[in-house]
């Protein structure tokens, strides 16, 4: 893969990662919590209450 | 012999029937969550101490006819009279006060058979609700060991409900319970008890108002009226509906009338209920064999709760934990670290030089690999925590710590939240819901993140490795340093609690009443299950959040590009990350940190362990040898100040560890504190006081150490 193409692919990956992190942060703001990362009450339990 | 009706196969329910909702209710630590897991197949956290469950959890069980049954696991309580937010959740769900949870159609009451009389109090209150109830007598094996003979059929006959003997930990009684749950025609309870005549008029008036103005069903209204008259009903939580003004007016008028008469009618009501329960248990519980002196739990407690021996046992347990972390984990840690380096080298040798190659090796593998290296230590930590939780030792640790905690004004119930914070501050902060007094609860929330969580462990280990490189340093020295960090965090939490209780949040010295559960042999399956769960969370976090941050960080460390001919260190220095680090350097230089460490401090505000992945990315990006990847500790050892001095000196490493003990470097914790206090004021205050303390103490340590020639 040429260096130019590598740069394009790398920047696309960075944009995707940044977009995902921003989305994750905004989602947390709507429903603050650990996002089930820490082993406390998992989201699947909480969401099932709404059904 | 014919089986009782609730154990006989039942006819399948009508197909149009909606999914029935069951609630699991009982005293704390009676085995509700164990039963919930057994019924639903879920892996809800369990432990042999009170207060593990502080929120309601929902799962699905299956009837004998394959019909789904919704099961709600509720926090434990000794009574429906709520004194803390977790108990208020239980009360509100059962009384249909919550807008977000359906009112249960049926209730499964779980009682600890070894202490039936006390456990029947809440069961008695629930029977008043007039809903179908199944009573599960859990821990029948322990009751038999204690010489108790419980006449199950007689209890079932007296209450008019199915009573199932059970041992939830080994699955005994589950089939019978599922058969009972499958019945569409569960009988309604038929217990009776006498309400003192002067209270009956108040109950009737309140009941009528609750039916008319609060739209309660008649029996629910009666139970709620009894509850209001027993308890002031002051604890309210988000999601619960309030009582109508008319009902409150009636309630207050009765309170006023009783207040002037000087008679404790609420106490009489409680006494009447206890009289009914005492009469009931006298008929169904017999002490088959008299206990001969203190039992095994009592004998162990004589040592582990002793004012002197208890502390020595606690110290020995903590030392054993950290010795295991440093000795058992070293080999797998080296293996993971070496293979991460080999993987990075393999990618370098197969791909042409370029940004994508650097992103994979320096960003993804460098960042994620440096964090995954600490998986063995995390597993050992949670294996020990699981062992201590399942044996019942945690409650004893709370007991001996209460002596110390009461001196600083902390509630003894604060210990379980603070202990949980050693794993992660978030469940610790959520566990404060068991604390009745709002000020005590807030103090605990404010100091819980000072306990050294598992995310700090990789930072400490990395710094200890940099501070004491090589295998020539004896393990006890490393263990001592690690114990010092944990002790500093704990003492810091106690110190700030003392300060807050005397300034911002003054209050009466709290009293603790805590049940010490009997010791049990740890169930390896449960311990391994919890350890596996933690490993999965750690790896998932490394593969998602840490990976995402590492990729973005690589970009920030690689762009904008330096002019041709610049070496990797010059490139990093003029990158976005380098500029941010340089901007922070004047603030952190007095602590012994340069701009490269500054990049780590900024990025680890997201989560503490991100510091390690950031160091991985930064030192891989700035490495001169781009063809061979050195392990992170070696790369850090080569880092220098511009004047040639080593960057990671023992004093700088120690200063950095002190900083991480006290700094509030976790966005998730801030979000949870905001949710639990319902205000931005407290999380902002917490961030300022913790990070300010971290800076001050690091400054004192580094400047004093430098002045002394370290």
XYZ file of C-alpha atoms in Angstrom:
761
model
C 0.000 0.000 0.000
C 1.388 3.374 -0.977
C 2.078 5.952 1.776
C -0.640 8.234 0.368
C -3.268 5.523 0.486
C -2.125 4.549 3.986
C -2.649 8.161 5.087
C -6.181 8.240 3.669
C -7.140 4.925 5.335
C -5.578 5.978 8.644
C -7.427 9.302 8.657
C -10.722 7.572 7.883
C -10.121 5.228 10.832
C -9.302 8.178 13.089
C -12.493 9.961 11.991
C -14.544 6.831 12.683
C -12.965 6.388 16.124
C -13.475 10.051 17.017
C -17.093 9.941 15.826
C -17.738 6.821 17.901
C -16.216 8.392 21.016
C -18.278 11.573 20.592
C -21.461 9.529 20.090
C -20.655 7.484 23.166
C -20.051 10.608 25.258
C -23.308 12.241 24.100
C -25.273 9.059 24.768
C -23.929 9.058 28.314
C -25.041 12.609 28.826
C -28.617 11.602 28.055
C -28.417 8.723 30.522
C -25.461 9.251 32.828
C -23.807 6.158 34.186
C -20.978 3.801 33.575
C -22.410 2.447 30.321
C -22.060 -1.016 31.883
C -18.268 -0.799 31.641
C -17.611 -1.180 35.335
C -19.624 -4.242 36.250
C -22.367 -2.398 38.102
C -26.010 -2.597 36.983
C -25.804 -3.655 33.362
C -27.749 -1.768 30.733
C -29.607 -4.872 29.584
C -31.349 -5.102 32.945
C -32.242 -1.428 32.981
C -33.536 -1.397 29.406
C -35.706 -4.449 29.996
C -37.637 -2.465 32.586
C -38.907 -0.132 29.916
C -40.517 -2.885 27.863
C -48.706 -39.423 49.677
C -50.470 -36.779 47.529
C -48.507 -33.725 46.598
C -49.748 -30.314 47.761
C -51.692 -28.458 45.042
C -48.887 -26.040 44.187
C -46.538 -28.912 43.341
C -48.927 -30.720 41.001
C -48.617 -30.060 37.280
C -51.009 -27.306 36.291
C -53.038 -26.755 33.166
C -51.390 -24.473 30.614
C -52.539 -20.859 30.922
C -54.919 -19.285 28.437
C -52.952 -18.210 25.349
C -54.055 -14.568 25.522
C -52.745 -14.063 29.045
C -50.030 -11.381 29.281
C -46.603 -12.194 30.694
C -46.965 -12.406 34.496
C -44.642 -10.252 36.583
C -43.052 -11.764 39.707
C -41.184 -9.746 42.323
C -38.483 -11.283 44.524
C -38.632 -9.776 47.997
C -36.910 -10.506 51.291
C -34.424 -9.386 53.929
C -30.897 -8.360 52.858
C -28.547 -11.294 52.260
C -31.286 -13.953 52.265
C -30.340 -15.224 48.791
C -32.658 -13.231 46.503
C -30.073 -12.544 43.822
C -28.836 -16.154 43.922
C -32.413 -17.307 43.351
C -32.905 -14.637 40.662
C -29.819 -15.918 38.813
C -30.989 -19.528 39.169
C -34.458 -18.679 37.814
C -33.397 -16.411 34.962
C -29.953 -17.733 34.025
C -28.555 -14.217 34.401
C -25.356 -13.339 36.255
C -26.482 -10.666 38.665
C -23.778 -9.877 41.244
C -24.150 -11.831 44.465
C -22.225 -11.729 47.735
C -22.426 -12.981 51.302
C -23.090 -9.561 52.851
C -26.104 -7.259 53.064
C -26.679 -4.512 50.508
C -25.315 -6.118 47.311
C -28.486 -5.261 45.354
C -29.460 -1.594 45.450
C -31.505 -1.378 42.273
C -34.273 -3.438 40.839
C -33.166 -5.886 38.127
C -35.400 -7.667 35.650
C -34.978 -11.023 33.941
C -37.088 -13.726 32.325
C -37.773 -17.181 33.743
C -39.761 -19.918 31.992
C -42.764 -21.763 33.356
C -43.236 -25.520 33.033
C -45.365 -24.764 29.950
C -42.632 -22.700 28.301
C -44.418 -19.447 29.081
C -42.105 -16.493 29.795
C -42.365 -15.033 33.300
C -40.905 -11.622 34.138
C -38.934 -11.701 37.395
C -37.898 -8.499 39.202
C -35.099 -8.769 41.770
C -35.625 -6.026 44.350
C -33.225 -4.647 46.983
C -33.431 -6.342 50.361
C -35.273 -4.774 53.290
C -36.331 -5.798 56.776
C -39.647 -3.988 56.423
C -41.660 -2.065 53.832
C -41.047 1.033 55.944
C -38.360 2.616 53.790
C -35.442 4.245 55.575
C -33.055 4.482 52.625
C -33.403 5.002 48.848
C -32.912 1.295 48.012
C -35.704 0.318 50.405
C -37.902 3.032 48.908
C -37.502 1.353 45.492
C -38.845 -1.904 46.970
C -41.791 -0.193 48.682
C -42.748 1.829 45.613
C -42.650 -1.139 43.220
C -44.830 -3.267 45.512
C -47.340 -0.483 46.113
C -47.537 0.383 42.402
C -46.126 3.866 42.980
C -43.537 3.670 40.214
C -44.283 4.876 36.733
C -41.388 2.964 35.149
C -42.094 -0.511 36.546
C -45.241 -2.621 36.311
C -46.841 -3.545 39.603
C -46.009 -7.208 40.248
C -48.861 -9.668 39.714
C -47.325 -12.124 42.131
C -44.704 -11.893 44.841
C -42.064 -14.441 45.792
C -40.982 -13.809 49.378
C -37.628 -15.307 50.274
C -36.911 -15.938 53.930
C -33.693 -17.035 55.589
C -34.784 -20.224 57.379
C -32.127 -19.814 60.045
C -33.876 -16.650 61.267
C -37.484 -17.133 60.284
C -39.156 -14.892 62.854
C -37.250 -11.796 61.793
C -37.642 -12.615 58.091
C -41.414 -13.064 58.420
C -41.980 -9.397 59.334
C -41.758 -8.156 55.749
C -43.553 -11.299 54.539
C -46.401 -10.431 56.920
C -46.597 -6.897 55.502
C -46.624 -8.262 51.969
C -49.417 -10.692 52.746
C -51.501 -7.604 53.614
C -51.260 -6.550 49.967
C -53.696 -9.315 49.058
C -51.673 -10.501 46.083
C -50.734 -14.119 45.335
C -47.561 -14.882 47.297
C -45.132 -17.812 47.240
C -42.924 -18.109 50.314
C -39.483 -19.610 49.692
C -37.655 -20.844 52.790
C -34.048 -20.530 51.691
C -30.960 -21.938 53.419
C -32.857 -24.954 54.757
C -29.527 -26.813 54.951
C -28.111 -24.180 57.323
C -31.315 -24.259 59.394
C -30.972 -28.037 59.738
C -27.322 -27.614 60.738
C -28.444 -25.130 63.403
C -30.843 -27.793 64.748
C -34.007 -26.057 63.527
C -36.984 -28.171 62.474
C -39.324 -26.092 60.287
C -42.767 -27.529 59.632
C -43.288 -26.314 56.111
C -46.761 -27.781 55.571
C -48.039 -26.217 58.785
C -46.694 -22.800 57.776
C -48.295 -23.149 54.344
C -51.601 -24.090 55.974
C -51.443 -21.141 58.406
C -50.713 -18.550 55.729
C -52.750 -20.128 52.951
C -49.938 -19.795 50.417
C -47.411 -22.208 48.828
C -44.285 -22.532 50.977
C -41.246 -24.019 49.221
C -38.176 -25.249 51.149
C -35.112 -24.323 49.126
C -31.317 -24.183 48.945
C -30.773 -21.610 46.205
C -26.986 -22.026 46.041
C -27.217 -25.673 44.934
C -30.549 -25.487 43.106
C -32.623 -27.547 45.543
C -36.281 -26.519 45.530
C -36.070 -24.709 42.177
C -38.244 -27.245 40.333
C -40.918 -26.974 43.014
C -40.721 -23.185 42.860
C -41.099 -23.156 39.073
C -44.082 -25.503 39.345
C -45.704 -23.125 41.817
C -44.881 -20.123 39.606
C -46.480 -21.909 36.639
C -49.867 -22.180 38.290
C -52.455 -19.753 36.916
C -54.550 -20.208 40.080
C -52.213 -19.338 42.940
C -54.279 -18.915 46.119
C -54.561 -15.574 47.881
C -53.130 -15.428 51.426
C -55.565 -15.887 54.284
C -53.653 -14.702 57.315
C -55.268 -12.552 59.977
C -53.948 -10.372 62.756
C -55.555 -7.964 65.144
C -55.107 -4.239 64.636
C -55.544 -2.212 67.853
C -59.066 -0.731 67.874
C -58.040 2.975 68.086
C -55.897 2.519 64.961
C -58.597 0.722 62.973
C -60.541 3.968 62.443
C -57.434 5.698 61.040
C -56.720 2.732 58.775
C -60.275 2.788 57.407
C -60.232 6.525 56.716
C -56.851 6.443 55.018
C -57.795 3.331 53.045
C -60.941 5.032 51.739
C -58.949 8.099 50.689
C -56.259 6.036 48.972
C -58.946 4.179 46.984
C -60.815 7.337 46.075
C -58.043 9.890 45.597
C -54.967 7.776 44.751
C -56.687 5.063 42.700
C -55.371 2.188 44.756
C -57.025 -1.239 44.859
C -58.817 -1.740 48.221
C -56.357 -4.266 49.686
C -53.299 -2.348 48.478
C -54.851 0.773 49.983
C -55.272 -0.986 53.342
C -51.664 -2.192 53.327
C -50.452 1.272 52.371
C -52.569 2.847 55.117
C -51.004 0.494 57.667
C -47.577 1.369 56.336
C -48.208 5.115 56.500
C -49.335 4.826 60.092
C -46.295 2.739 61.050
C -43.768 4.768 59.139
C -43.574 8.457 58.332
C -43.038 7.590 54.642
C -40.474 10.332 54.246
C -37.993 8.646 51.889
C -38.839 9.406 48.284
C -36.873 8.449 45.214
C -37.005 9.554 41.592
C -39.712 7.739 39.625
C -42.186 7.335 42.471
C -45.544 9.104 42.457
C -46.580 11.207 45.429
C -49.733 10.824 47.526
C -52.757 13.027 46.882
C -53.141 16.169 49.063
C -56.341 14.773 50.602
C -54.637 11.545 51.756
C -51.727 13.523 53.173
C -54.175 15.819 54.977
C -55.917 12.844 56.615
C -52.602 11.291 57.542
C -51.356 14.530 59.121
C -54.586 15.018 61.071
C -54.208 11.526 62.601
C -50.580 12.231 63.412
C -51.609 15.443 65.179
C -54.385 13.694 67.108
C -52.029 10.929 68.275
C -49.306 13.438 69.053
C -51.532 15.252 71.549
C -52.717 11.997 73.189
C -49.110 10.953 73.826
C -49.704 7.302 72.885
C -47.290 5.549 70.533
C -49.875 3.979 68.232
C -47.317 3.325 65.524
C -45.303 1.284 68.018
C -48.426 -0.611 69.052
C -49.126 -1.467 65.425
C -45.623 -2.883 64.994
C -45.973 -4.802 68.261
C -49.298 -6.330 67.162
C -47.666 -7.574 63.993
C -44.748 -9.060 65.882
C -47.183 -10.770 68.278
C -48.909 -12.404 65.313
C -45.548 -13.542 63.877
C -44.350 -14.895 67.213
C -47.527 -16.938 67.518
C -47.018 -18.247 64.001
C -43.389 -19.281 64.413
C -44.073 -20.912 67.762
C -46.231 -23.388 65.848
C -43.905 -24.059 62.931
C -40.307 -23.795 64.197
C -38.848 -26.180 66.717
C -35.311 -26.258 68.017
C -34.697 -29.959 67.426
C -31.231 -29.932 68.974
C -30.065 -27.303 71.389
C -26.964 -25.432 70.161
C -23.935 -26.551 72.143
C -21.944 -23.366 72.811
C -20.637 -21.022 70.160
C -20.756 -22.278 66.560
C -17.948 -22.155 63.995
C -18.931 -18.658 62.783
C -18.838 -17.369 66.361
C -15.410 -18.875 66.964
C -13.977 -17.353 63.772
C -15.599 -14.016 64.613
C -13.903 -13.984 67.999
C -10.621 -13.598 66.073
C -11.493 -11.626 62.940
C -13.600 -9.006 64.772
C -11.167 -8.723 67.699
C -9.892 -5.131 68.250
C -6.263 -6.268 67.724
C -6.348 -9.613 65.913
C -9.017 -8.323 63.551
C -6.670 -5.640 62.178
C -3.842 -8.153 61.833
C -6.101 -10.514 59.875
C -7.205 -7.645 57.613
C -3.557 -6.649 57.063
C -2.612 -10.257 56.289
C -5.458 -10.583 53.778
C -4.420 -7.387 51.978
C -0.750 -8.429 51.984
C -1.627 -11.858 50.567
C -3.588 -10.134 47.813
C -0.727 -7.894 46.732
C 1.946 -10.596 47.065
C -0.178 -12.722 44.705
C -0.507 -9.802 42.297
C 3.266 -9.314 42.123
C 4.343 -12.972 42.087
C 1.659 -14.964 40.266
C 0.956 -12.343 37.613
C 4.528 -11.621 36.515
C 4.946 -14.509 34.067
C 1.633 -14.070 32.206
C 2.190 -10.309 32.201
C 5.611 -10.696 30.565
C 4.118 -13.150 28.067
C 1.368 -10.718 27.038
C 3.797 -7.783 26.864
C 6.306 -9.701 24.729
C 3.625 -10.967 22.360
C 2.223 -7.446 21.933
C 5.735 -6.301 20.952
C 6.149 -9.288 18.597
C 2.816 -8.518 16.972
C 3.801 -4.881 16.448
C 7.160 -5.956 14.953
C 5.451 -8.468 12.653
C 3.169 -5.720 11.318
C 6.173 -3.408 10.843
C 8.051 -6.033 8.850
C 5.067 -6.884 6.636
C 3.808 -3.400 5.849
C 5.539 -0.569 4.037
C 6.241 2.515 6.165
C 3.289 4.891 6.347
C 0.547 6.330 8.516
C -1.623 3.202 8.582
C 1.310 1.096 9.755
C 2.108 3.601 12.479
C -1.530 3.776 13.518
C -1.678 -0.017 13.903
C 1.652 -0.439 15.688
C 2.025 2.761 17.717
C -1.674 3.516 18.245
C -3.720 0.321 18.352
C -1.159 -2.277 19.476
C 0.892 0.169 21.564
C -2.131 1.589 23.366
C -4.322 -1.497 23.810
C -1.365 -3.850 24.351
C 0.021 -1.802 27.214
C -3.333 -1.969 29.020
C -4.061 -5.660 28.308
C -0.699 -6.502 29.882
C -2.340 -5.863 33.260
C -5.133 -8.396 32.755
C -3.502 -11.044 35.034
C -3.355 -8.601 37.960
C -6.964 -7.561 37.438
C -8.005 -11.236 37.445
C -6.119 -11.916 40.686
C -7.639 -8.822 42.326
C -11.176 -9.901 41.480
C -10.523 -13.515 42.409
C -9.596 -12.338 45.916
C -12.534 -9.920 46.128
C -14.889 -12.737 45.017
C -13.472 -15.086 47.659
C -13.837 -12.512 50.426
C -17.374 -11.594 49.369
C -18.658 -15.145 49.148
C -17.201 -16.289 52.479
C -18.836 -13.475 54.471
C -15.525 -11.878 55.509
C -16.468 -8.515 53.931
C -19.135 -7.913 56.592
C -16.516 -8.579 59.300
C -14.117 -6.144 57.653
C -16.963 -3.581 57.748
C -17.453 -4.350 61.433
C -13.838 -3.704 62.446
C -13.569 -0.670 60.180
C -16.677 0.796 61.813
C -14.663 1.579 64.928
C -12.342 3.738 62.886
C -15.055 5.141 60.645
C -17.313 6.208 63.487
C -14.436 8.288 64.874
C -14.300 10.319 61.669
C -18.103 10.593 61.616
C -18.655 8.099 58.813
C -21.625 5.789 58.924
C -20.674 2.107 59.339
C -22.891 1.398 56.348
C -20.448 3.492 54.322
C -17.906 0.708 54.477
C -19.592 -1.560 51.903
C -19.799 1.279 49.323
C -16.185 2.185 50.067
C -15.116 -1.435 49.834
C -16.932 -1.763 46.490
C -14.991 1.291 45.354
C -11.767 -0.726 45.526
C -13.141 -2.474 42.425
C -14.766 0.574 40.852
C -16.164 3.796 42.313
C -19.365 3.562 40.292
C -20.973 0.530 41.993
C -19.556 1.931 45.245
C -21.414 5.203 44.768
C -24.578 3.344 43.806
C -24.243 1.204 46.943
C -24.574 4.361 49.070
C -28.319 4.030 48.486
C -28.404 1.751 51.533
C -27.414 4.707 53.777
C -30.453 6.279 55.448
C -29.089 9.702 56.383
C -28.775 11.978 53.285
C -25.737 13.811 54.717
C -23.921 10.572 55.529
C -24.766 9.335 52.058
C -23.383 12.494 50.419
C -20.178 12.346 52.484
C -19.688 8.729 51.375
C -20.301 9.650 47.729
C -17.746 12.470 47.994
C -14.975 10.286 49.443
C -15.661 6.893 47.783
C -13.584 7.693 44.627
C -10.516 8.142 46.863
C -10.420 4.382 47.448
C -7.941 2.956 44.939
C -10.066 1.412 42.179
C -8.916 -1.313 39.784
C -8.314 1.294 37.048
C -5.532 2.756 39.201
C -3.867 -0.636 39.485
C -2.201 -0.531 36.009
C -0.917 2.988 36.740
C 0.541 1.946 40.101
C 2.083 -1.193 38.618
C 3.611 0.706 35.717
C 5.082 3.281 38.081
C 6.383 0.635 40.509
C 7.999 -1.140 37.576
C 9.638 2.132 36.495
C 10.542 3.023 40.079
C 11.971 -0.399 40.936
C 13.106 -1.882 37.615
C 14.291 -5.435 37.223
C 13.811 -8.539 39.299
C 16.528 -7.672 41.821
C 14.057 -5.626 43.877
C 12.448 -7.899 46.480
C 8.729 -8.471 46.211
C 8.060 -7.184 49.773
C 9.328 -3.732 48.758
C 6.890 -3.624 45.836
C 4.066 -4.971 47.996
C 4.846 -2.362 50.648
C 4.663 0.442 48.108
C 1.381 -0.863 46.750
C -0.077 -1.192 50.263
C 1.053 2.374 50.922
C -0.927 3.635 47.918
C -4.075 1.794 49.028
C -3.578 2.999 52.618
C -3.090 6.591 51.444
C -6.332 6.494 49.476
C -8.217 4.989 52.417
C -6.764 7.426 54.953
C -7.467 10.284 52.546
C -11.107 9.175 52.345
C -11.360 9.048 56.139
C -9.623 12.419 56.524
C -11.927 14.166 54.088
C -14.990 12.479 55.605
C -13.903 13.849 58.990
C -13.483 17.303 57.484
C -16.819 17.295 55.633
C -18.723 16.029 58.675
C -17.399 18.942 60.684
C -17.834 21.658 58.088
C -20.071 21.262 55.037
C -22.245 18.381 56.150
C -22.517 18.555 59.918
C -24.637 15.887 61.514
C -25.128 13.609 64.456
C -22.613 10.778 64.884
C -24.178 7.798 63.090
C -24.889 4.391 64.556
C -24.431 1.185 62.614
C -26.604 -1.902 62.939
C -25.336 -4.557 60.568
C -26.089 -8.215 60.300
C -23.035 -10.489 60.240
C -23.910 -13.325 57.855
C -22.765 -16.856 58.683
C -19.481 -17.929 57.077
C -19.896 -20.069 53.996
C -17.417 -22.001 51.934
C -16.815 -19.980 48.788
C -18.410 -21.430 45.688
C -15.631 -21.576 43.124
C -18.118 -21.418 40.260
C -19.538 -18.090 41.471
C -16.077 -16.650 42.129
C -14.805 -17.701 38.693
C -17.995 -16.427 37.095
C -17.507 -12.987 38.630
C -13.816 -13.025 37.751
C -14.644 -14.023 34.161
C -17.229 -11.244 34.025
C -14.633 -8.706 35.111
C -12.097 -10.057 32.611
C -14.655 -9.701 29.831
C -15.474 -6.122 30.908
C -11.747 -5.270 31.022
C -11.058 -6.781 27.588
C -14.183 -5.276 26.030
C -13.193 -1.880 27.386
C -9.658 -2.328 26.013
C -11.006 -3.406 22.627
C -13.506 -0.546 22.325
C -12.982 2.551 24.482
C -9.209 2.257 24.967
C -8.761 1.329 21.278
C -10.826 4.356 20.186
C -8.870 6.709 22.421
C -5.538 5.190 21.309
C -6.401 5.723 17.637
C -7.411 9.351 18.207
C -4.369 9.880 20.394
C -2.114 8.484 17.688
C -3.552 11.089 15.310
C -3.014 13.851 17.859
C 0.578 12.668 18.341
C 1.261 12.305 14.585
C -0.352 15.498 13.223
C 0.388 18.128 12.132
C 3.433 16.639 10.436
C 6.810 18.126 11.180
C 9.087 19.267 8.414
C 11.092 16.614 6.563
C 14.109 15.406 8.500
C 12.582 15.881 11.957
C 13.195 12.983 14.320
C 10.268 11.200 16.083
C 10.766 13.184 19.301
C 10.611 16.506 17.401
C 7.506 15.282 15.539
C 5.749 14.443 18.849
C 6.769 17.758 20.405
C 5.109 19.827 17.704
C 2.018 17.623 17.294
C -1.438 18.545 18.693
C -0.866 16.281 21.711
C 2.632 17.664 22.210
C 1.351 21.232 22.139
C -1.333 20.389 24.703
C 1.299 18.723 26.888
C 3.577 21.747 26.553
C 0.679 24.054 27.487
C 0.132 22.029 30.683
C 3.832 21.672 31.507
C 4.183 24.863 33.603
C 1.450 23.591 35.934
C 2.856 20.084 36.338
C 6.588 20.729 36.173
C 6.739 21.479 39.933
C 5.386 17.952 40.432
C 8.239 16.400 38.423
C 6.202 15.799 35.263
C 7.099 16.908 31.743
C 4.839 17.574 28.760
C 4.822 13.894 27.701
C 3.384 12.884 31.071
C 1.064 15.885 30.684
C -0.432 14.250 27.576
C -1.175 11.199 29.735
C -2.744 13.316 32.480
C -5.039 15.051 29.983
C -6.136 11.875 28.194
C -6.603 9.904 31.423
C -9.280 12.305 32.546
C -11.526 9.983 30.514
C -10.425 7.000 32.643
C -7.327 6.437 34.743
C -5.990 3.406 32.890
C -5.899 5.483 29.688
C -2.694 6.952 31.150
C -0.968 3.617 30.492
C -2.223 3.343 26.900
C -1.265 6.985 26.333
C 2.272 6.318 27.531
C 2.300 3.343 25.124
C 1.295 5.552 22.199
C 3.519 8.503 23.161
C 6.704 6.502 23.733
C 6.173 4.297 20.673
C 5.579 7.381 18.551
C 8.705 9.098 19.848
C 10.953 5.997 19.706
C 14.047 6.390 17.522
C 14.041 2.720 16.489
C 10.926 2.483 14.343
C 11.562 -1.121 13.278
C 11.655 -2.787 16.714
C 9.095 -2.194 19.475
C 10.455 -2.029 22.994
C 8.252 -2.906 25.962
C 6.757 0.226 27.520
C 8.822 0.067 30.723
C 12.087 0.057 28.725
C 10.908 2.938 26.555
C 9.982 4.942 29.654
C 13.368 4.195 31.192
C 15.033 5.933 28.225
C 12.882 9.084 28.475
C 14.857 12.228 29.316
C 14.359 15.902 30.151
C 15.897 18.283 27.577
C 18.962 18.650 29.844
C 19.583 14.891 29.783
C 18.232 14.002 33.236
C 16.096 10.868 33.482
C 12.365 11.672 33.354
C 11.025 8.713 35.328
C 13.186 9.024 38.433
C 11.989 7.165 41.557
C 10.858 10.488 43.023
C 8.896 11.463 39.883
C 7.268 7.999 39.758
C 6.303 8.272 43.426
C 4.924 11.770 42.866
C 2.875 10.494 39.925
C 1.478 7.637 42.009
C 0.474 10.105 44.743
C -1.227 12.223 42.082
C -3.265 9.249 40.846
C -4.257 8.237 44.401
C -6.102 11.521 44.885
C -6.977 12.942 41.450
C -10.528 12.630 40.124
C -9.600 11.200 36.736
C -12.835 9.448 35.710
C -15.659 10.971 33.671
C -17.998 8.029 34.339
C -17.718 8.595 38.084
C -18.501 12.281 37.651
C -21.603 11.373 35.630
C -22.792 8.907 38.282
C -22.227 11.391 41.115
C -24.309 13.889 39.149
C -27.082 11.313 38.778
C -27.016 10.221 42.427
C -26.927 13.775 43.859
C -29.182 15.202 41.146
C -26.928 18.242 40.888
C -23.771 19.405 39.119
C -22.636 21.194 42.275
C -21.294 18.106 44.042
C -19.430 16.452 41.134
C -17.749 19.788 40.358
C -16.834 20.259 44.023
C -15.542 16.677 44.168
C -13.381 17.132 41.053
C -11.906 20.371 42.365
C -11.127 19.130 45.888
C -9.700 15.774 44.742
C -7.561 17.100 41.900
C -6.471 20.081 44.001
C -5.379 17.749 46.798
C -3.567 15.542 44.286
C -1.609 18.520 42.955
C -0.763 19.816 46.441
C 0.444 16.463 47.759
C 2.458 15.660 44.621
C 4.019 19.105 44.863
C 4.971 18.573 48.516
C 6.367 15.091 47.831
C 8.406 16.130 44.776
C 9.726 19.398 46.144
C 10.596 17.916 49.543
C 12.218 14.893 47.893
C 14.223 17.134 45.551
C 15.368 19.324 48.460
C 16.523 16.217 50.310
C 18.519 15.110 47.261
C 16.405 12.195 46.045
